[in-house]
Tab-separated table of N, CA, C and O and ligand atoms in Angstrom:
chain	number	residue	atom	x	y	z
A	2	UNK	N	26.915	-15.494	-2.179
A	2	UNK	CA	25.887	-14.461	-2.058
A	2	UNK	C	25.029	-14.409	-3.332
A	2	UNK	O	25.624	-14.543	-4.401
A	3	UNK	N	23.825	-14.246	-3.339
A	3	UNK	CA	22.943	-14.152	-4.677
A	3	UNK	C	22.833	-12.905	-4.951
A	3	UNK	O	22.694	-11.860	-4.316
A	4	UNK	N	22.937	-13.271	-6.187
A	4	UNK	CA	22.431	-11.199	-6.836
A	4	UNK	C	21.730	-10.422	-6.343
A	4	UNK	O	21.825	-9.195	-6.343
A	5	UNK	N	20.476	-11.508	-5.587
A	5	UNK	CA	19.422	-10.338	-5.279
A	5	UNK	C	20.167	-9.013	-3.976
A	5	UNK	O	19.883	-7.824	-3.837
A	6	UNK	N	20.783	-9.555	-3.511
A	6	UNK	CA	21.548	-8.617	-1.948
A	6	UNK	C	21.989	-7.449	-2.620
A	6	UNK	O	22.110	-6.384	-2.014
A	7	UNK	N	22.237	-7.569	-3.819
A	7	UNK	CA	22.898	-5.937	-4.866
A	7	UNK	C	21.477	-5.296	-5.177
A	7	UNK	O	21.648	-4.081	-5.084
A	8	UNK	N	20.430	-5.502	-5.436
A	8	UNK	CA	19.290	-5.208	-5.568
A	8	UNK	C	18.494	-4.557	-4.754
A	8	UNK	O	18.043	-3.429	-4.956
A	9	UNK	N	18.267	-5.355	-3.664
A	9	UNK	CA	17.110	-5.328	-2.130
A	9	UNK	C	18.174	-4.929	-1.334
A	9	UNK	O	19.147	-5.665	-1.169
A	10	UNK	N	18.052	-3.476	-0.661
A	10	UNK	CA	18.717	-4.160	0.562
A	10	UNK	C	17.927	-4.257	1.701
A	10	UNK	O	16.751	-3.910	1.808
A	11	UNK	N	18.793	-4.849	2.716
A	11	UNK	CA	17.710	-6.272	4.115
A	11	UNK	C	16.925	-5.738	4.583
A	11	UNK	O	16.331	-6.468	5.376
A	12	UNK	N	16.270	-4.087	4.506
A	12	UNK	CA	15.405	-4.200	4.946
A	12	UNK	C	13.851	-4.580	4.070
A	12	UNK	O	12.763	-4.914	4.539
A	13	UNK	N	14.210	-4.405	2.872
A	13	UNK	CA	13.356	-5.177	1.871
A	13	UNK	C	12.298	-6.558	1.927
A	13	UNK	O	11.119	-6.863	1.745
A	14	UNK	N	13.810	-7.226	2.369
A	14	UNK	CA	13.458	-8.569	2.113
A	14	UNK	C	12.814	-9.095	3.573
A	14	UNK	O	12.150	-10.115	3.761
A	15	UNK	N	13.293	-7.892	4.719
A	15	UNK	CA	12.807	-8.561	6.426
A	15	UNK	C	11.586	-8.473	6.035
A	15	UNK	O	10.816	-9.411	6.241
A	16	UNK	N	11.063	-7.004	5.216
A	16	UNK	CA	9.676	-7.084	5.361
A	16	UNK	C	8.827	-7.792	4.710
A	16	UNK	O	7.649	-8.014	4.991
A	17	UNK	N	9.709	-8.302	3.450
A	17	UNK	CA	9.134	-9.771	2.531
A	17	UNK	C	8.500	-10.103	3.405
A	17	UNK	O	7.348	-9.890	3.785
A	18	UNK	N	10.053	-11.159	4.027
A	18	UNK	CA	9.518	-12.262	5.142
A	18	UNK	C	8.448	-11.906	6.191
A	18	UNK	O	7.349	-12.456	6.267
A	19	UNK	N	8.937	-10.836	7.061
A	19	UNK	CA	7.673	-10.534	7.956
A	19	UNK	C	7.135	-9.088	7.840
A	19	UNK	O	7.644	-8.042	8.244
A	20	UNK	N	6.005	-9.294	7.200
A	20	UNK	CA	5.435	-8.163	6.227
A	20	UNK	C	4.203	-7.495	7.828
A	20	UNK	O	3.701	-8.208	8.697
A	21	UNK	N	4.104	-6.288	7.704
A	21	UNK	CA	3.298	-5.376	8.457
A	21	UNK	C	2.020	-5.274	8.096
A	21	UNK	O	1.724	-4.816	6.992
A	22	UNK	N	1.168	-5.654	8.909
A	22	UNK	CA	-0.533	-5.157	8.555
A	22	UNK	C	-0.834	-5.965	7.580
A	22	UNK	O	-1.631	-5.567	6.731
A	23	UNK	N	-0.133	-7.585	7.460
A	23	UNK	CA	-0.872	-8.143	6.662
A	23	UNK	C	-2.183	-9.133	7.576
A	23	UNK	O	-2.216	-9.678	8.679
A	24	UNK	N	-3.062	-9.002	6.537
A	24	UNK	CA	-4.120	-9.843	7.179
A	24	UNK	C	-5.435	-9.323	6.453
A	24	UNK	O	-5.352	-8.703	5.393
A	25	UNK	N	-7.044	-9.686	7.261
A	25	UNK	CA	-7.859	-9.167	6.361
A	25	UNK	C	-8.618	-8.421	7.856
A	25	UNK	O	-8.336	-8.773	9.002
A	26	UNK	N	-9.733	-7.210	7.448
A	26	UNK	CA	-9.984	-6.491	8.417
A	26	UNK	C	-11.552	-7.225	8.166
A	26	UNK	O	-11.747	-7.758	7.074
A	27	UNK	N	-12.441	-7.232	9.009
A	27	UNK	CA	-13.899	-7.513	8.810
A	27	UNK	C	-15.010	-6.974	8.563
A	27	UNK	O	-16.063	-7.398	8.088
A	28	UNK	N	-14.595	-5.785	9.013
A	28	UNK	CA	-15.765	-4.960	8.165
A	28	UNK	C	-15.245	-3.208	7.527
A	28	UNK	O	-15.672	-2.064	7.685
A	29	UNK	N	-14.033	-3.898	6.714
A	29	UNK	CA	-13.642	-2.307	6.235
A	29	UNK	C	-14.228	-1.034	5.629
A	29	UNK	O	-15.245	-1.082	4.938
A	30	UNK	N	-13.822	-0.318	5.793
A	30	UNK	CA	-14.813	0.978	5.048
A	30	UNK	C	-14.465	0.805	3.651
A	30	UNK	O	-15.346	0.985	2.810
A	31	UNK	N	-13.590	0.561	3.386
A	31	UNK	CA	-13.272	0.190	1.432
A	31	UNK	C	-12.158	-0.297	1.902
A	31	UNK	O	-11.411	-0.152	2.870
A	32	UNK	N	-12.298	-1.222	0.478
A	32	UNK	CA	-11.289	-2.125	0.355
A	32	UNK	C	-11.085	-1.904	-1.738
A	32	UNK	O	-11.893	-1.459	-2.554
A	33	UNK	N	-9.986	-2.327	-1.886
A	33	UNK	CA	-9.409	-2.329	-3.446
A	33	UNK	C	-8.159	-3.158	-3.726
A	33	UNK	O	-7.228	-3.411	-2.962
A	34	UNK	N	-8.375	-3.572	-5.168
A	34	UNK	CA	-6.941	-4.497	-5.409
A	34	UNK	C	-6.311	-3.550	-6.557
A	34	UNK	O	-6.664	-2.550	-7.181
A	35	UNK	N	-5.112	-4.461	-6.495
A	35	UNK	CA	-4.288	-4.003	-7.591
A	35	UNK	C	-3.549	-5.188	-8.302
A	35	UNK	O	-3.106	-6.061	-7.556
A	36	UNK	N	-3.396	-5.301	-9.397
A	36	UNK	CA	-2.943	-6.170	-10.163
A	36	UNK	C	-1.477	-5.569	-11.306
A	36	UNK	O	-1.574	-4.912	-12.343
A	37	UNK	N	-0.340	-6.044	-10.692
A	37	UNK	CA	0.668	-5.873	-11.822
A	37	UNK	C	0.905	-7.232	-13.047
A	37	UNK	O	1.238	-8.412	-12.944
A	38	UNK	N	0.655	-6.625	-13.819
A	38	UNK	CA	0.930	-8.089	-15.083
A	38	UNK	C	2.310	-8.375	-15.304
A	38	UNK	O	2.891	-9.445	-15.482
A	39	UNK	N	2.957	-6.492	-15.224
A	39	UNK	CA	4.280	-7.048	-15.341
A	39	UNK	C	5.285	-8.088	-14.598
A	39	UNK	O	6.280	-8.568	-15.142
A	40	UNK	N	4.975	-8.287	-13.612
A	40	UNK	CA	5.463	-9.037	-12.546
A	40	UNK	C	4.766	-9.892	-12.069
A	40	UNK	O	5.513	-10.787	-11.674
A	41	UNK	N	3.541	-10.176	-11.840
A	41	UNK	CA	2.427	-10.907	-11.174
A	41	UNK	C	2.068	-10.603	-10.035
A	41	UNK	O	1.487	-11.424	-9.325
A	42	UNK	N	2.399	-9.096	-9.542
A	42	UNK	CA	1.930	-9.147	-8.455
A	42	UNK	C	0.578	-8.646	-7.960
A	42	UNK	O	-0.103	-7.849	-8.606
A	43	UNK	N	0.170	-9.235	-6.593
A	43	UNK	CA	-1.679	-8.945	-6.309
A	43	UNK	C	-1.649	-8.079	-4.773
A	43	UNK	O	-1.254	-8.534	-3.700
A	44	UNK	N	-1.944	-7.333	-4.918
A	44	UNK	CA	-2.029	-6.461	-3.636
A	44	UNK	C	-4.243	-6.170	-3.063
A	44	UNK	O	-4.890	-5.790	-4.039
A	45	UNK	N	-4.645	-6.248	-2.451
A	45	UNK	CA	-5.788	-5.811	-1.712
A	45	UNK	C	-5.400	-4.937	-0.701
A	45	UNK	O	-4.405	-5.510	-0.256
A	46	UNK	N	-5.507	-4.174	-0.215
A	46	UNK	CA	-5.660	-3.545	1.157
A	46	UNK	C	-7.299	-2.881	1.220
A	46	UNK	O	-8.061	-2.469	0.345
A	47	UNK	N	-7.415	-3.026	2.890
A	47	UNK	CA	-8.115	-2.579	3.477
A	47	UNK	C	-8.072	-2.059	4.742
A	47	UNK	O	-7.446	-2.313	5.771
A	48	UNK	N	-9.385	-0.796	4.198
A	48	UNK	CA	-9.037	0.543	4.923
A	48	UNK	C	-10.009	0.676	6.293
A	48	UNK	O	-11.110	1.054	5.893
A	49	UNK	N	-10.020	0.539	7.489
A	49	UNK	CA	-11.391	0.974	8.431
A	49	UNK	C	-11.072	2.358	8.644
A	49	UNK	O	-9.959	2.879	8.720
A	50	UNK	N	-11.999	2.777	8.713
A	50	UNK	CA	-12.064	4.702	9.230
A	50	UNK	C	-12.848	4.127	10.730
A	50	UNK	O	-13.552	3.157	11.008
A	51	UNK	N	-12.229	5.441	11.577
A	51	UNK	CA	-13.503	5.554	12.456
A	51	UNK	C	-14.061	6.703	11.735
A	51	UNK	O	-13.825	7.118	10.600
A	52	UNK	N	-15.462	7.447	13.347
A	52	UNK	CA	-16.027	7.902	12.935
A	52	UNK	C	-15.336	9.548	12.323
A	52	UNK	O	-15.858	10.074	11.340
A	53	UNK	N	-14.197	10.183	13.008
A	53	UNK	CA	-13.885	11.256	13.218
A	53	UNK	C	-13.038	10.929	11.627
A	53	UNK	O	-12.190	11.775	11.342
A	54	UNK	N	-13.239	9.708	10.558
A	54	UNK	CA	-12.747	9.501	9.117
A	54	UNK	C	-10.866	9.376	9.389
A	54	UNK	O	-10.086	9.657	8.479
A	55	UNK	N	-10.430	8.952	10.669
A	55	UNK	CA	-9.294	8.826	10.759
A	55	UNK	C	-8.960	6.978	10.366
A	55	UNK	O	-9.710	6.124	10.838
A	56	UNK	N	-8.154	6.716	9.761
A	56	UNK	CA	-7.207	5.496	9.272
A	56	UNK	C	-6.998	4.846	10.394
A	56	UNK	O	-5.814	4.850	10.731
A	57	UNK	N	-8.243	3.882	11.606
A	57	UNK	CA	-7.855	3.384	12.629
A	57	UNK	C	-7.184	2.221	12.396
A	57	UNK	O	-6.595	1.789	13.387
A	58	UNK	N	-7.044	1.300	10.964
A	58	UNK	CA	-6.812	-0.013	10.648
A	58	UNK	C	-6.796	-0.102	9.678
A	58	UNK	O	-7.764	0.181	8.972
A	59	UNK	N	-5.438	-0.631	9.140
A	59	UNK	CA	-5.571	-0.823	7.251
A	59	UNK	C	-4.461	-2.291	7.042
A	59	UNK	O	-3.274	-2.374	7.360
A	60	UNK	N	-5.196	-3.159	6.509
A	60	UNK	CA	-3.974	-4.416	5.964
A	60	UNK	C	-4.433	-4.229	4.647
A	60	UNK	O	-5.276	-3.562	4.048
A	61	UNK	N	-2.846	-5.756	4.234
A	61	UNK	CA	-3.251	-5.910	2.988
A	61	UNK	C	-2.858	-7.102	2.834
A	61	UNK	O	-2.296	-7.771	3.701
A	62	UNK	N	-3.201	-7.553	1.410
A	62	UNK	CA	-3.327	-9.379	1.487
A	62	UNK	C	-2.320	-9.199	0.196
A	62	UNK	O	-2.661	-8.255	-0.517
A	63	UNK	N	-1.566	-9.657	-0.094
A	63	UNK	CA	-1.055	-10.074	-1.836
A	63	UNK	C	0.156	-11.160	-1.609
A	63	UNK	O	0.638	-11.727	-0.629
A	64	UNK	N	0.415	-11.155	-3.132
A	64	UNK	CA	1.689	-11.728	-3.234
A	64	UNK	C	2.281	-11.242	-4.567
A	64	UNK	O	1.669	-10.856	-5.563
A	65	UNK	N	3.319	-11.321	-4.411
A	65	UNK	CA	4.629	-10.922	-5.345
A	65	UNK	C	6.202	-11.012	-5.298
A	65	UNK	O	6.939	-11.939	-4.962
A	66	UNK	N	6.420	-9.972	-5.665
A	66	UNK	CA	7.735	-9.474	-5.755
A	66	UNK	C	8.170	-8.735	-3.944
A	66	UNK	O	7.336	-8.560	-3.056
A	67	UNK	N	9.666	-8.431	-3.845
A	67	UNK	CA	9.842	-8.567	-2.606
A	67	UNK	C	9.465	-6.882	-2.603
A	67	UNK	O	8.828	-6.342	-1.699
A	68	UNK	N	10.066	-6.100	-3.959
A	68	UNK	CA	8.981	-4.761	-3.636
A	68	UNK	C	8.227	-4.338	-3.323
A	68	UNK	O	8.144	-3.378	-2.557
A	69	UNK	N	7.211	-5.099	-3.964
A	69	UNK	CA	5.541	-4.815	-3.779
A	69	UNK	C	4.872	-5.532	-2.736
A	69	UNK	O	3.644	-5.519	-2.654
A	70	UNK	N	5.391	-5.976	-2.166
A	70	UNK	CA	4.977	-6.652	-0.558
A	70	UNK	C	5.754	-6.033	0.638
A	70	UNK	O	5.574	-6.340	1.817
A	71	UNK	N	6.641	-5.121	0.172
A	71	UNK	CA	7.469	-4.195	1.034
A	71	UNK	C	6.820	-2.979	1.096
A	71	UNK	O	6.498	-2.488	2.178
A	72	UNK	N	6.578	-2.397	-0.063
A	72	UNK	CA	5.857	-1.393	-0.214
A	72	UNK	C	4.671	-1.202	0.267
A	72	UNK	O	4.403	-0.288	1.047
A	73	UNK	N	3.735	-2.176	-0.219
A	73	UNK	CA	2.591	-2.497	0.671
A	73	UNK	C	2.509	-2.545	2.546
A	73	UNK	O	1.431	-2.350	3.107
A	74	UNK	N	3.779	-2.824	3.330
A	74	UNK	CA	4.064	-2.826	4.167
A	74	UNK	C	4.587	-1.622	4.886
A	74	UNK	O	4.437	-1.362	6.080
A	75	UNK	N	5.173	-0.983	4.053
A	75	UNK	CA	5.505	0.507	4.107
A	75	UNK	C	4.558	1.414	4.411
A	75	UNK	O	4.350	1.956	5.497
A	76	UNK	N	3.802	1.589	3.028
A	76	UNK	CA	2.499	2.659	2.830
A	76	UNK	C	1.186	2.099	3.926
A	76	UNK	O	0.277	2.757	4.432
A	77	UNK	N	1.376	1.239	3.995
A	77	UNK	CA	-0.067	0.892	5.430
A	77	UNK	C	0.682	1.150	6.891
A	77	UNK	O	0.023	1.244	7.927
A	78	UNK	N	1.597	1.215	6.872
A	78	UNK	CA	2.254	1.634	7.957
A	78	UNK	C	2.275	3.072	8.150
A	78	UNK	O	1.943	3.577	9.223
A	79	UNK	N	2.641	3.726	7.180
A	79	UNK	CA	2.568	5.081	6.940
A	79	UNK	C	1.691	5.674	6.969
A	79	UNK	O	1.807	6.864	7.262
A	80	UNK	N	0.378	5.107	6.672
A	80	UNK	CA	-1.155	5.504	6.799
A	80	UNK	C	-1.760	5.640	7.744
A	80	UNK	O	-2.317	6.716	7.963
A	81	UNK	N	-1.861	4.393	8.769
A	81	UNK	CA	-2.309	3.779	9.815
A	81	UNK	C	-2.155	4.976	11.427
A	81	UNK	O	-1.196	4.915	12.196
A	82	UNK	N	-3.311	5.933	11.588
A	82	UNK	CA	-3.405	6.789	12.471
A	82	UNK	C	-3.876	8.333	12.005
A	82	UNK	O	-4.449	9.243	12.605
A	83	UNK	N	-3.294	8.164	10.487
A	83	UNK	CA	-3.803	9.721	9.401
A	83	UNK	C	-5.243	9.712	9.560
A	83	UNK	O	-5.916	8.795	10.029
A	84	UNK	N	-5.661	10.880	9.101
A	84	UNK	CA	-6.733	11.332	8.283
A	84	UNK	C	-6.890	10.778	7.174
A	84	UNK	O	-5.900	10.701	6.447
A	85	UNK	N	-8.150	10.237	6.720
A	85	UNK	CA	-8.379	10.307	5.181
A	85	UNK	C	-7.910	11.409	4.347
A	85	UNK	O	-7.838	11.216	3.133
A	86	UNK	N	-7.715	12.079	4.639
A	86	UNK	CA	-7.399	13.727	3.901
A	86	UNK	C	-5.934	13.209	3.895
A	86	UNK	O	-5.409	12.701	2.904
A	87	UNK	N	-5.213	13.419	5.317
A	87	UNK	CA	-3.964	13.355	5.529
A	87	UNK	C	-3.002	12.300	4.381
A	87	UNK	O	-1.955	12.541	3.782
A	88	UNK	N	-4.101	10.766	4.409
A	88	UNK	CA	-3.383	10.012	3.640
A	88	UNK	C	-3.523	9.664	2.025
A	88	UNK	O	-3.212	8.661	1.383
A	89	UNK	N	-4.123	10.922	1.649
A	89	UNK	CA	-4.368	11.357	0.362
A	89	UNK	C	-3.440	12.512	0.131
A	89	UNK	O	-3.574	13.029	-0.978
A	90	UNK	N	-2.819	12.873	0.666
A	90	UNK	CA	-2.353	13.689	0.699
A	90	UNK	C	-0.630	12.986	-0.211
A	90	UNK	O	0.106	13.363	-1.123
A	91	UNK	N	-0.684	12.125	0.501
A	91	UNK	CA	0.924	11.209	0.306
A	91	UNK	C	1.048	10.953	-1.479
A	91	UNK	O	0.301	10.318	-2.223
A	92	UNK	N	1.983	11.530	-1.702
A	92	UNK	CA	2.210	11.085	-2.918
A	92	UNK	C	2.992	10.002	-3.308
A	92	UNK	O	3.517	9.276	-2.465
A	93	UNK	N	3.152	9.781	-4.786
A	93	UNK	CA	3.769	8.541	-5.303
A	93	UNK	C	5.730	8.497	-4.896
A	93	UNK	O	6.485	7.587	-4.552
A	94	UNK	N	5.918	9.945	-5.162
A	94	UNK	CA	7.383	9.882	-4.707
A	94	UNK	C	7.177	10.001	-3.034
A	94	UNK	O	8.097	10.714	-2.632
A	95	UNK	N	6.651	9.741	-2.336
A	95	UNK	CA	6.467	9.881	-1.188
A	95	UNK	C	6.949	8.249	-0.464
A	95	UNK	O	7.659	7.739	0.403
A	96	UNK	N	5.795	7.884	-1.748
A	96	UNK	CA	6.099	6.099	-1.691
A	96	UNK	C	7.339	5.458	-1.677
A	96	UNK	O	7.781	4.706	-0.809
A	97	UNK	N	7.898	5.849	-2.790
A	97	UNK	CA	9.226	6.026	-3.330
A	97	UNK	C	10.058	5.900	-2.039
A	97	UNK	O	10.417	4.877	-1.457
A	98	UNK	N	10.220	6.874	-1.812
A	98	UNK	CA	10.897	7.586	-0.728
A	98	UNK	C	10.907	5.879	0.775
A	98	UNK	O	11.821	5.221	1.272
A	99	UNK	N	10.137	5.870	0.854
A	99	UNK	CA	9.841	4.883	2.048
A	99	UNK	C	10.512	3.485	1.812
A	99	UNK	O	10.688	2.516	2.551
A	100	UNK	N	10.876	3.795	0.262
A	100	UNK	CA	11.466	1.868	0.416
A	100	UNK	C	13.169	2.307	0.320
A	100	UNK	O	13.987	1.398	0.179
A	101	UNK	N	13.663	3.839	0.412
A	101	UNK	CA	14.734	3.900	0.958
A	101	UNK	C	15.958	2.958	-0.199
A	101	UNK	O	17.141	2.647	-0.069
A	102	UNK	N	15.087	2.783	-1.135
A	102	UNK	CA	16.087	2.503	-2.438
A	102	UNK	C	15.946	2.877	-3.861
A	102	UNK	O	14.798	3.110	-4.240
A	103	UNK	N	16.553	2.940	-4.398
A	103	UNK	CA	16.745	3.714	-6.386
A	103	UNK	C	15.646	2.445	-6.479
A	103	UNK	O	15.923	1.364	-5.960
A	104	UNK	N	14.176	2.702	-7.293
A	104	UNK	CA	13.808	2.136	-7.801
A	104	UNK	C	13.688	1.625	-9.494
A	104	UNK	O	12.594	1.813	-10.026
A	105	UNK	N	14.519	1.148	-10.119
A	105	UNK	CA	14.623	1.144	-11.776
A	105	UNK	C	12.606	1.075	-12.280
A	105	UNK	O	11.592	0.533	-11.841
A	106	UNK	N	13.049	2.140	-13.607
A	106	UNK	CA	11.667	2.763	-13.956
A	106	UNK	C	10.896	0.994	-14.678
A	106	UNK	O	9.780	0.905	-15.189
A	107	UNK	N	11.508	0.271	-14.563
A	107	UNK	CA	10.739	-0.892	-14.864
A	107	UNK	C	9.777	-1.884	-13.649
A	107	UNK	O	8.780	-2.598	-13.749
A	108	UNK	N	10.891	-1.387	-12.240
A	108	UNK	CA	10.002	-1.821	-10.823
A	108	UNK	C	9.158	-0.854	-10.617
A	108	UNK	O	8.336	-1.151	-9.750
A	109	UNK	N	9.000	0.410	-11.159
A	109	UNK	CA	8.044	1.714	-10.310
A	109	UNK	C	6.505	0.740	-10.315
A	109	UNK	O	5.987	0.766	-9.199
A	110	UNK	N	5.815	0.019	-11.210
A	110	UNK	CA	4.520	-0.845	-10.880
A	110	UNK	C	4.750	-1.945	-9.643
A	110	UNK	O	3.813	-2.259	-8.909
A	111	UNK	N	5.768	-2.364	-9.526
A	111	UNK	CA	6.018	-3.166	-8.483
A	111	UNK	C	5.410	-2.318	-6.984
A	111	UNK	O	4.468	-2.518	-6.217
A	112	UNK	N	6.822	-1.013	-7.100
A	112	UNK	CA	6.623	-0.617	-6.004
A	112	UNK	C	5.353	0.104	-5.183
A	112	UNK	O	5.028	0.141	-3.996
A	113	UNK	N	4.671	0.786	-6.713
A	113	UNK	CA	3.448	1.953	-6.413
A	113	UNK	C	2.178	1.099	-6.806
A	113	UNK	O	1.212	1.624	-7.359
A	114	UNK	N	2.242	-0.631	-6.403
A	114	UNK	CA	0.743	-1.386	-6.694
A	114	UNK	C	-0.164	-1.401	-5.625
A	114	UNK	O	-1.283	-1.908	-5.710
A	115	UNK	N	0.355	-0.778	-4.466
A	115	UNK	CA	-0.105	-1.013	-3.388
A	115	UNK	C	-1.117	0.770	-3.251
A	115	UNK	O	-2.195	1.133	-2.780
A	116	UNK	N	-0.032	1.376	-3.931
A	116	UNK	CA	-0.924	3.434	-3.849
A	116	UNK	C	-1.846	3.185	-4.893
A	116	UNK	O	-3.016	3.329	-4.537
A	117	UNK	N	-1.698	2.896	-5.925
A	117	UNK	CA	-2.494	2.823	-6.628
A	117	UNK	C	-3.670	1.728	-6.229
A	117	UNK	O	-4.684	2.219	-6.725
A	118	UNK	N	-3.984	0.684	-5.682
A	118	UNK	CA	-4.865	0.569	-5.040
A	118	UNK	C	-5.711	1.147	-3.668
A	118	UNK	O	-6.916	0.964	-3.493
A	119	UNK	N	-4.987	1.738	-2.921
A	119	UNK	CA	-5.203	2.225	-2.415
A	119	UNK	C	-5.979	3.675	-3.000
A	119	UNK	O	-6.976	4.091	-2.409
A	120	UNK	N	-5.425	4.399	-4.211
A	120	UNK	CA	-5.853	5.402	-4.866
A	120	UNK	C	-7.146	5.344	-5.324
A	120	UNK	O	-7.770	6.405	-5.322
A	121	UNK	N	-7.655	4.417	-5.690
A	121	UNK	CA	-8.837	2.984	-5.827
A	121	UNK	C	-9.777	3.170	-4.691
A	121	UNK	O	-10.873	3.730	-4.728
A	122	UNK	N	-9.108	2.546	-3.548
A	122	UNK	CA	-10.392	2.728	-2.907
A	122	UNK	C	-10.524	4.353	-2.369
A	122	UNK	O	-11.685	4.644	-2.081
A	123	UNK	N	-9.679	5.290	-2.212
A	123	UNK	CA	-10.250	6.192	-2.321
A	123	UNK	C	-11.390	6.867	-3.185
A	123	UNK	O	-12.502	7.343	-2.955
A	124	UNK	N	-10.773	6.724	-4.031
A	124	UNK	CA	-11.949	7.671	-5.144
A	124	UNK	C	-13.153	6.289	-4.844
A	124	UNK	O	-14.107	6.912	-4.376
A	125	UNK	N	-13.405	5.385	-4.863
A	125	UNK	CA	-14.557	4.652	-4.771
A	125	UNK	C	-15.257	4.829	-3.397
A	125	UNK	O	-16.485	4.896	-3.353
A	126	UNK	N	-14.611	4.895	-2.441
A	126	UNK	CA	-15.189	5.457	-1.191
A	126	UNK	C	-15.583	6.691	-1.001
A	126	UNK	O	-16.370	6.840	-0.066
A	127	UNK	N	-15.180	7.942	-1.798
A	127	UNK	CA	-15.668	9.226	-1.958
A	127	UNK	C	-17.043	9.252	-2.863
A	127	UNK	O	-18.132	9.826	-2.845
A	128	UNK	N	-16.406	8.377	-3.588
A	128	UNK	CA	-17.691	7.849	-5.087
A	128	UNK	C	-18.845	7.354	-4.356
A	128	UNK	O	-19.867	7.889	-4.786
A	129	UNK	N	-19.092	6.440	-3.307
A	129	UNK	CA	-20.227	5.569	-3.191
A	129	UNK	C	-20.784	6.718	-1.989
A	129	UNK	O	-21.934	6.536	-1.590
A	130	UNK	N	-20.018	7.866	-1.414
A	130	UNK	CA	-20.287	8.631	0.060
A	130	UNK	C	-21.115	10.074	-1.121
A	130	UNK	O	-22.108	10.643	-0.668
A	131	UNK	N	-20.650	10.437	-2.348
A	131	UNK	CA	-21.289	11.817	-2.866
A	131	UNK	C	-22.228	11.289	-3.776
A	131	UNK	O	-22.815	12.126	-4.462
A	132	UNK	N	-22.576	9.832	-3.987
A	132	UNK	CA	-23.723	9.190	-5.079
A	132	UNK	C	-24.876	9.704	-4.843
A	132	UNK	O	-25.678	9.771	-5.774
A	133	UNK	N	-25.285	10.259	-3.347
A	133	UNK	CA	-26.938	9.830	-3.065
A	133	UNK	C	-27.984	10.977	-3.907
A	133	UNK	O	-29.213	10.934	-3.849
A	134	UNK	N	-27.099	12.102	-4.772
A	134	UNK	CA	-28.381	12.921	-5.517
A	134	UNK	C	-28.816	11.994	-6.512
A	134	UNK	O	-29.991	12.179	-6.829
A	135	UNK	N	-28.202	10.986	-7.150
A	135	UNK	CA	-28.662	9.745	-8.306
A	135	UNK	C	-30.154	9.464	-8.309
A	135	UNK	O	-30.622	8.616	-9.070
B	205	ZN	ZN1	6.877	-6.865	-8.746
C-alpha cells in the first residue's frame, strides 16, 4: 500500500481520476485562474449565469495535486444550480468541509485554489457589471 491511502481517502483520489465539470464552457460569464506555487497547482474555472444570474454551468480546467483537483470538483459541484448571491455566500470552511478530510495548514492553498479563483471572478464580474459611471 503507498502512503498516499493514509493521506487521501478514495474518495479524493476517484475524483482525481474522474474529476466533475471538467472541461471548458464557450461563452462564460467570467472566467478566473488560480495559481499555487507551493505545489504547482493551476486551476481556471468557468462560470455561465443565465439570465435570472443563476450558476446554469461552471467547469474547470487545471492540474495538480489530488486536493486541488478534488476540490475544484467539489466546489463546482456545489455551485452548479445557486444563485450568484447564493454561491458567494459559501465560505472557505465550507470548502473545507466538502473534501470530508483534516486538511494540514500547509495543503489549505491546495485545497481553497479553486474558491479563491473563483473569489476572482466574482469580484471581477461585479467589477466589469458596476464600471459603467467611468
Ligand atoms: Zn496542491
Amino acid at each position: 500500500m503507498m502512503e498516499t491511502n493514509t493521506l487521501y481517502r478514495e474518495h479524493i483520489l476517484d475524483l482525481y481520476k474522474n474529476p466533475l465539470n471538467k472541461g471548458i464552457i464557450e461563452n462564460p460569464s467570467f472566467s478566473s485562474k488560480c495559481y499555487n506555487p507551493l505545489c504547482g497547482d493551476e486551476i481556471e474555472i468557468q462560470v455561465k449565469l443565465d439570465e435570472d444570474n443563476i450558476i446554469e454551468n461552471v467547469k474547470f480546467l487545471g492540474k495538480g495535486c489530488a486536493i486541488s483537483q478534488a476540490s475544484a470538483s467539489l466546489l463546482t459541484e456545489e455551485i452548479k444550480g445557486k444563485t450568484l448571491e447564493e454561491a458567494k455566500r459559501i465560505t472557505r470552511e465550507q470548502v473545507l468541509e466538502l473534501l470530508e478530510i483534516p486538511i494540514a495548514s500547509g495543503r489549505l492553498k491546495c485545497a481553497l485554489c479553486s474558491f479563491s479563483s473563483l473569489k476572482e471572478g466574482y469580484t471581477k464580474y461585479n467589477g466589469g457589471k458596476n464600471e459603467s459611471s467611468n
